[in-house]
């Protein structure tokens, strides 16, 4: 609770709203003891005096009544009526909701049908019908506004009650032989009261507005008594000649409703944990780049040359070093595996290449990625966009969430081509069908018009692969493309990728946590741990003689090729949190060979025989490199 | 698709019946002698006798309901005593004017609300986002009737850009341009609150969608950001925006009451208020049932639009 209030207070707008509202409420409570002129005493000699007149700060109205006095009395009445309507609606609506939710079954059905019927009405229309039946008057307006808000409470509270009615403590109370009424009042009610209060605070603004509205129409408070709405309604006939009589009550309604809205928004934000963690921010078109030192010089080797890449996540004051000084390069037509547990930074490395790391919170803080002689890190958006999907294409993990659910797969394929090459409509369709054929999708002619949800997981991933191939890119970056699939489908998709790689001579950067997959597909492999590369070499060498203790553990986790879908449960301990890396070797806490030496200083890569390893006590000694 | 529409229309029948039951019950609650209450100041002995006969007020409640319902189904909504003409004629005539006003306001709030919400989300925390968020806060807090009055002061009295009130000029008006000229201020005043609500919702729907994996896919394909936002993201966000459009249409339709009073627009809302003040209950009854029924049908159209957009909905 104190935390909630702190959060609320930090929201300056909400605080402002709260203060304004408190002042308005306080003043309207004090109205009877304030030295005001009587609000209803007419004095036609003094009609329509302008604001700041002698004795009448806000002037007078068409009957010469003091506007300030009428305003404050009217505010008091409007607030009281609005609050009363809110309470009535909350009490009756919640009672209905609790009964429906608690008893369930037919009771619930009948009640909720009725509620649905009420909600089918345009809101104000129902209030008008009720006032029509009861006749104009403030009390009747209050009843009408309360009545049309009952369904809102009934529905919300029912939902909460249904959730509670099946909790153990309710069952326990039933077994203890307590009656329904006792259970409702002692077990259910205390749990729904907070929700009722919140629902009330969000609707009270509406209720004040609606009662004011009915009064404005002449259906609410009747003269000489006036709430803000009827003041405005009466002033309307003098709008053109004496606008101040309209502006004064109108502004007051506006101020009240706005302060309630501000406060309500603040309450909602403080209660919504997603907003608190900042997770609701949207990623920008490219990852933010803020390099702290001058980047390495080009032009770079191979089709893709990642140099000393550093990518971090900045969440509040915390900094997560997801990728730390990673260098990788890929030759044309080569398949490079990047392997590691989740959280090792392998996916972030992959996404950094084309600036696809969600930003905020992602920031590329150092390094370079060379492609065709130019540095992609910090390249302009237009440059990156032209290369994305054309020269460097991606395949992502879960094809159900990575394909657009509302667009036909044929159109999604066609779009991949169209954004880079001007091709006619008919040809695009044919190209899409050809692509589907390329990835061995049967009945491509009809499948091209399917939506993603009409396909199987394996089929969808084939579509994603087809999309990556659409423009014959130089490199495909595949981020765990088979992890979400069944084992058999996984094998099919892998062999498809392998075939396609040879047919199209495309280089692949393959991100995975599964050594079986690496063995099947990759020429070379880089092992990542805690945001760093800990070992690198040809697949054959590493499979035969892993040098890093971590690599060795990883391999032991995969009994059979391609069958390892487990997230390496076999390695004792957890991967490190990348905001709190130990100095020296990040693997030390889980390493059986760890010595005191390992955690003293950062460990450099040792190179030899075309391999590299970041370990003081490797499993196998690398062949000494000949001095150049 | 045709089958789906028929199915939705059939499912609307109980709702429509429910609406008539509710309106009937509200009217049946009128205290005192119903005939006199219904007739109000028009309760001459002949009228009382006529209405007792028309509505079968001597019969039990259930029978009365079915007589009333049966009459309505044949297009007989009774006769307005204050206007001395059939209720249905008056309602149809007035409803046209309301439809013009509310329809225009609905188009305004849909277009501007969605555009503002999308821009706001695409530029989250940027200047445009802050400006829009602030404008939305003002917009949803200002009572439409007060806004309408202030617009009259500013743009019809101080500067004579638009007419003070009415639907057509009294002399020499009557064409479409004249209608449009009269329509501008009331339609905007009516649309403001709904625009704010829609903008707010569109913003959060877009923020939700923009974090989805398929947006990253679109960007990875090299789709231009403009297209990512306005096609890929907006299309997905519409799934949660459309139902709110349906709800807001209800607010616009009934909020027209205030605007029709302020701008003296000859719509069904102003008719209802006058009828209530005159205690012309049959006119109120007919007007409410008619407008509510139209709203139910509109919501079916919303559902159909939703199913056209989202192939995952079983039709
Ligand atoms: S450096 Fe030390 S702790 Fe790290 S892997 Fe090698 S032996 Fe283990």
Coordinates of C-alpha atoms and ligand atoms in Angstrom, one line a residue, chain A residues 548-549 585 587-588 591 593-594 598 603 615-617, ligand 1:
Chain A
X548 CA 36.5 -25.3 -22.9
X549 CA 34.9 -27.1 -20.0
X585 CA 35.6 -16.4 -16.0
X587 CA 31.6 -20.0 -16.0
X588 CA 33.7 -20.4 -12.8
X591 CA 33.2 -25.2 -13.5
X593 CA 38.2 -27.2 -12.8
X594 CA 37.8 -23.7 -11.4
X598 CA 40.1 -18.0 -12.8
X603 CA 40.5 -14.1 -19.4
X615 CA 40.0 -20.7 -20.5
X616 CA 43.0 -21.0 -18.2
X617 CA 42.9 -24.7 -17.9
Ligands
LIG1 S1 38.9 -20.4 -16.8 FE1 38.8 -21.6 -15.0 S2 36.7 -21.5 -14.4 FE2 36.7 -20.8 -16.4 S3 36.3 -22.5 -17.6 FE3 38.5 -22.4 -17.5 S4 39.0 -23.7 -15.8 FE4 36.8 -23.3 -15.6

